[in-house]
């Protein structure tokens, strides 16, 4: 209540101003009429009076009656100046042309040159798709997720994994949005590639802290990926042919200036070459993935516009008739933009998201089929209210209906009854309000409040255990049965958000932030990297939602005429109700998952350093993170604090691109990180004739994998073209150019020696031999070539 009173006082105090007129409209790219997010409109003689366009290209601000020169700008585009005589409210749309830069003026950022310092947001990174495409990757496949892992505070477990760990959070604590729809598994081929086709992506933004009140549902980060809208002026196409996949995107005007359709597809073709194999066991294998994107938009008027977009992607792996494994995502977003007046903007979205996976295993005339997945149906409304030049109000609501299908197993050629785990159902609702408030030229705030709630609903059956006893079958006293729609358990709470920016001088600022987040879904998995077989579980009668709090403080500075950006941030994050899985417990087929888990706390802290150059022949960044992540959970590691699997003390990345000429671009990156935490076996022993590995859970994650480092290089050359509208280029890349054998796994085998030691088993002491470590690596140096083209 005190927070709401303070919120209202600040808002009313800031609204005491003289009568002014409003200037509003949209800022778009001249050629395609794609909206420009974050473009600025300012008073030329008083550049601090103005505003940046929102996520849909809309802007609105006030000026007193009079004559003015407005300056409209966006990095990488020509600045436009317009003279106006303001005697009433005006709607003015601006279209900006791509800037034709000299070699020394090349820019790679799609934001204001001083946004690093002046924005109230911290712990936020934006990557332009042009920059993402220049980063060398394995097999030359442009990868949004792998690019984000080169930023400070974001790490991975190494090669062959897609799991992303942000400021000490696990991979399931990241909310990945594609046109506002949730992507539950963002990887192809078990983590080697991400699901985002770069030709369909417009821009990528990640919030690591200071998260705005409009976002919720995960406690570590929000990754917001926006799809291109499509050119509504003329036909446009782009694509590429690589070593393992090809892609093609078409942008088609339906009604010129009003409507367009974007179609995009990508597919690997390794399986197409398998048919030429002489070995029949190889010839009949299956190995491919595909992505398809579609987006339609129609502008009814300057006040109303609709968007319908969809993503459909799938992986399919098969070994003869013995094993089949497939998984995939499907999303649909239907959005309506409405402008009530020159100050109030509405965005209403209907969303559908689906993720599923399945196995098909056959052996000796029998086998089984396993299917699992989850769905969500949601609606959200977001209002932007441009109250005045010093206050922009954001408020809205969203509701999600979740369906979890953990397992449905059908046996082949068997009289045994099929096995199904009960589906879970839940409803998640949230309301939010926030205000971006400029108090003075030096001080700006963004403060907000979110209330989220979660109801686990029936049908369901819940085991109730003796009070004070562990949740084990032998302690169960009854089973409560809930009908469809009954509330099994309700959770909810407030989530305050605060961001502060203080300008030290025109080129440097201090920022601070605090946010509380609640997460009602978690992954049940003994793995860490994020695999398709991960089982998502909701908060329920026994499992509480995770609550995360984070504070951050940072110093930001622009150097050398804003061509260099420097940031230093420190953070501390603490989590409640963190779940970890007890040693030896089954997860995937457990219909009483509470018996396999324990609750506890976690904390992480660190410092992040970033030096970035956006302008000139040489661009790129240097990032470094120093951090620690620990957990303490009763029943795990003897109840003592232990390192999270993804804890890394040091994590560094150097990303560079150099434009040698108008046609030749050379780029590269170098990555280093401390080895991740791991539990190595204490030894091996024999019991009942079987060789067993012995782990001491009190030493969970007390060992380390070897340090990881790698360098990648790429050379891109723009080819001559006979047609003015046709551009094409060829890229030669080298992944892991110095052939570093980074360990993917370490296996342990028996080695006989003269120094046996003993471990206890149910049969009493048994002689054991010490294990020997064998390191397994995935990749050495991998050269690749790709041909890319565009028709504009």
GROMACS .gro file of N, CA, C and O in nm, residues 2 43 97 122 160-161 207 245 271 279 287 327 359 384 399 438 445 530 632 668 684 691 710 766 786:
model
  100
    2UNK      N    1   0.193   0.125   0.084
    2UNK     CA    2   0.283   0.241   0.086
    2UNK      C    3   0.345   0.265  -0.050
    2UNK      O    4   0.363   0.379  -0.093
   43UNK      N    5   1.361   1.778  -2.992
   43UNK     CA    6   1.368   1.921  -3.024
   43UNK      C    7   1.514   1.951  -3.060
   43UNK      O    8   1.604   1.927  -2.979
   97UNK      N    9   1.593   0.669  -4.417
   97UNK     CA   10   1.671   0.592  -4.513
   97UNK      C   11   1.795   0.533  -4.448
   97UNK      O   12   1.854   0.593  -4.358
  122UNK      N   13   1.953  -0.094  -1.699
  122UNK     CA   14   2.085  -0.154  -1.687
  122UNK      C   15   2.068  -0.304  -1.697
  122UNK      O   16   1.956  -0.356  -1.701
  160UNK      N   17   2.815  -2.823  -2.781
  160UNK     CA   18   2.709  -2.922  -2.792
  160UNK      C   19   2.597  -2.905  -2.692
  160UNK      O   20   2.519  -2.997  -2.670
  161UNK      N   21   2.585  -2.786  -2.631
  161UNK     CA   22   2.476  -2.759  -2.537
  161UNK      C   23   2.412  -2.625  -2.573
  161UNK      O   24   2.480  -2.533  -2.618
  207UNK      N   25   1.716  -0.913  -2.092
  207UNK     CA   26   1.716  -0.845  -1.963
  207UNK      C   27   1.773  -0.941  -1.859
  207UNK      O   28   1.714  -1.046  -1.831
  245UNK      N   29   2.286  -2.687  -4.392
  245UNK     CA   30   2.148  -2.642  -4.410
  245UNK      C   31   2.140  -2.531  -4.513
  245UNK      O   32   2.240  -2.467  -4.547
  271UNK      N   33   2.057  -3.586  -4.409
  271UNK     CA   34   1.989  -3.712  -4.435
  271UNK      C   35   1.972  -3.739  -4.584
  271UNK      O   36   1.958  -3.854  -4.626
  279UNK      N   37   2.639  -4.876  -4.708
  279UNK     CA   38   2.604  -4.951  -4.587
  279UNK      C   39   2.455  -4.932  -4.558
  279UNK      O   40   2.410  -4.820  -4.533
  287UNK      N   41   1.820  -3.800  -3.999
  287UNK     CA   42   1.889  -3.696  -3.924
  287UNK      C   43   1.862  -3.560  -3.990
  287UNK      O   44   1.925  -3.527  -4.089
  327UNK      N   45   1.135  -3.407  -3.164
  327UNK     CA   46   1.081  -3.304  -3.074
  327UNK      C   47   1.066  -3.175  -3.154
  327UNK      O   48   1.124  -3.158  -3.263
  359UNK      N   49   0.970  -4.074  -2.820
  359UNK     CA   50   1.061  -4.182  -2.853
  359UNK      C   51   0.981  -4.294  -2.920
  359UNK      O   52   0.863  -4.316  -2.890
  384UNK      N   53   0.053   0.156  -2.332
  384UNK     CA   54   0.156   0.259  -2.317
  384UNK      C   55   0.083   0.393  -2.313
  384UNK      O   56   0.012   0.429  -2.408
  399UNK      N   57  -0.298  -1.356  -1.885
  399UNK     CA   58  -0.347  -1.481  -1.826
  399UNK      C   59  -0.299  -1.597  -1.913
  399UNK      O   60  -0.301  -1.588  -2.037
  438UNK      N   61   1.118   1.095  -1.556
  438UNK     CA   62   1.234   1.184  -1.562
  438UNK      C   63   1.213   1.294  -1.461
  438UNK      O   64   1.125   1.381  -1.477
  445UNK      N   65   1.398   0.768  -1.314
  445UNK     CA   66   1.356   0.647  -1.246
  445UNK      C   67   1.263   0.567  -1.335
  445UNK      O   68   1.195   0.622  -1.422
  530UNK      N   69   1.994  -2.863  -2.058
  530UNK     CA   70   1.869  -2.831  -2.124
  530UNK      C   71   1.845  -2.919  -2.244
  530UNK      O   72   1.873  -2.880  -2.357
  632UNK      N   73   2.217  -2.437  -0.120
  632UNK     CA   74   2.215  -2.510   0.006
  632UNK      C   75   2.076  -2.571   0.022
  632UNK      O   76   1.977  -2.498   0.038
  668UNK      N   77   3.610  -1.245  -3.583
  668UNK     CA   78   3.659  -1.354  -3.501
  668UNK      C   79   3.616  -1.338  -3.358
  668UNK      O   80   3.575  -1.229  -3.314
  684UNK      N   81   3.531  -4.731  -0.772
  684UNK     CA   82   3.442  -4.834  -0.823
  684UNK      C   83   3.450  -4.955  -0.730
  684UNK      O   84   3.551  -4.978  -0.664
  691UNK      N   85   3.018  -5.437  -1.163
  691UNK     CA   86   3.107  -5.325  -1.132
  691UNK      C   87   3.023  -5.199  -1.117
  691UNK      O   88   2.948  -5.162  -1.206
  710UNK      N   89   3.859  -2.134  -2.684
  710UNK     CA   90   3.844  -2.162  -2.827
  710UNK      C   91   3.850  -2.031  -2.904
  710UNK      O   92   3.809  -1.926  -2.855
  766UNK      N   93   3.373  -5.448   0.024
  766UNK     CA   94   3.418  -5.512  -0.099
  766UNK      C   95   3.539  -5.437  -0.151
  766UNK      O   96   3.548  -5.316  -0.140
  786UNK      N   97   2.974  -2.082  -4.669
  786UNK     CA   98   2.832  -2.051  -4.687
  786UNK      C   99   2.817  -1.943  -4.793
  786UNK      O  100   2.901  -1.853  -4.805
   0.00000   0.00000   0.00000
